[in-house]
């Protein structure tokens, strides 16, 4: 069900007046969901970070579309969750198909949590709401500002922006994506591997598509996932170069908004911090779309980091976040292997397992807590 509350009627709370914090000169590189979350949470706690992005303007494109319970929990104090829920679609019972037959249902409505759903909302709309929240706090994203130099001297970060503007910061947050300039400038290894095959997405409209979320296990060891992201609008994701061909149910394709393919990597930074520089989001970890944890994991990183900055507890950031990132990468890999297996015995076991947990939804709760970010 899509909530229709007008966003302009929502009020974001003002920043806290915290006289106990030591003011820090903080630079955030990257204005995606991770960087925006860090900026909001730091500003809310009394800091005034500078947030820059190399793009000339906000991107109209959407990568992630699912916001989980953990993210909504974390974004509550800033008012962002209320705004997201007002605009998004609550997905509570995704269905799993093998061929054209339903073999299982994920009962997210059984999750023992006030946010017992996956909130479907295109990433560009999520970012728009976050920018509004940051603006209400007095912050602003500086677009067209690329970080082009970074070195550490006497415990301070000396940066170059757009090749010529130089500045000094007490702390730098690298939220600048999988190809992070910050991570590379600091010489932090990004270990892992790349998938050889291309994945793909397609955003489309259909007047007769059935269901808010459907996972299709395709004969031959491939998958398609379709989720509703608006009124008659859907996002399809596939582990092949084209997302729509091969979907084993009949539907009308009324309009194709976007189609693209991409390569998937499974990588993690060996450390999330080095001297006065900290990594979060895709700059720290990347994995397949399976499980929908990518953007949510970055939001979690950013909130944890902002809290640690406010509480002067930065030493433990990597120790806390690296195991969480590693756990999510392993979960994502396991889900891909299970969905795309070609082994007959594993397929039979998968069908039996899904039948059992669909019949007894309470058995899904550990899995639901994991994909919702409430455990691991």
Coordinates of N, CA and C in Angstrom, one line a residue, residues 96 103-104 338 346-360 363-364:
X96 N 7.9 -15.9 -4.2 CA 9.0 -16.6 -4.9 C 8.4 -17.6 -5.9
X103 N 6.4 -20.9 -5.3 CA 6.9 -21.9 -4.4 C 7.1 -21.4 -3.0
X104 N 6.9 -20.1 -2.8 CA 7.1 -19.6 -1.4 C 6.7 -18.2 -1.3
X338 N 22.3 -19.9 -3.8 CA 21.0 -20.7 -3.6 C 20.1 -20.4 -4.7
X346 N 20.2 -29.7 -4.8 CA 20.1 -28.4 -4.1 C 18.8 -27.7 -4.5
X347 N 18.3 -27.9 -5.8 CA 17.1 -27.3 -6.2 C 15.9 -28.0 -5.5
X348 N 16.0 -29.3 -5.3 CA 14.9 -30.0 -4.5 C 14.9 -29.5 -3.1
X349 N 16.1 -29.4 -2.5 CA 16.2 -28.9 -1.1 C 15.6 -27.5 -1.0
X350 N 15.9 -26.7 -2.0 CA 15.4 -25.3 -2.0 C 13.9 -25.3 -2.0
X351 N 13.3 -26.1 -2.9 CA 11.8 -26.1 -3.0 C 11.2 -26.6 -1.7
X352 N 11.8 -27.7 -1.1 CA 11.2 -28.2 0.2 C 11.4 -27.2 1.3
X353 N 12.5 -26.5 1.4 CA 12.7 -25.5 2.4 C 11.7 -24.4 2.3
X354 N 11.5 -23.9 1.1 CA 10.6 -22.8 0.8 C 9.2 -23.2 1.2
X355 N 8.8 -24.4 0.8 CA 7.5 -24.9 1.1 C 7.3 -24.9 2.6
X356 N 8.3 -25.4 3.4 CA 8.1 -25.5 4.8 C 8.0 -24.1 5.5
X357 N 8.9 -23.2 5.1 CA 8.9 -21.9 5.8 C 7.7 -21.0 5.3
X358 N 7.1 -21.3 4.2 CA 5.9 -20.6 3.7 C 4.7 -21.1 4.5
X359 N 4.7 -22.4 4.9 CA 3.6 -23.0 5.6 C 3.7 -22.6 7.1
X360 N 4.9 -22.4 7.6 CA 5.2 -22.0 9.0 C 6.0 -20.7 9.0
X363 N 9.1 -19.6 11.1 CA 10.5 -20.0 10.8 C 11.3 -19.0 10.0
X364 N 10.6 -18.0 9.4 CA 11.3 -17.0 8.6 C 11.9 -15.9 9.5

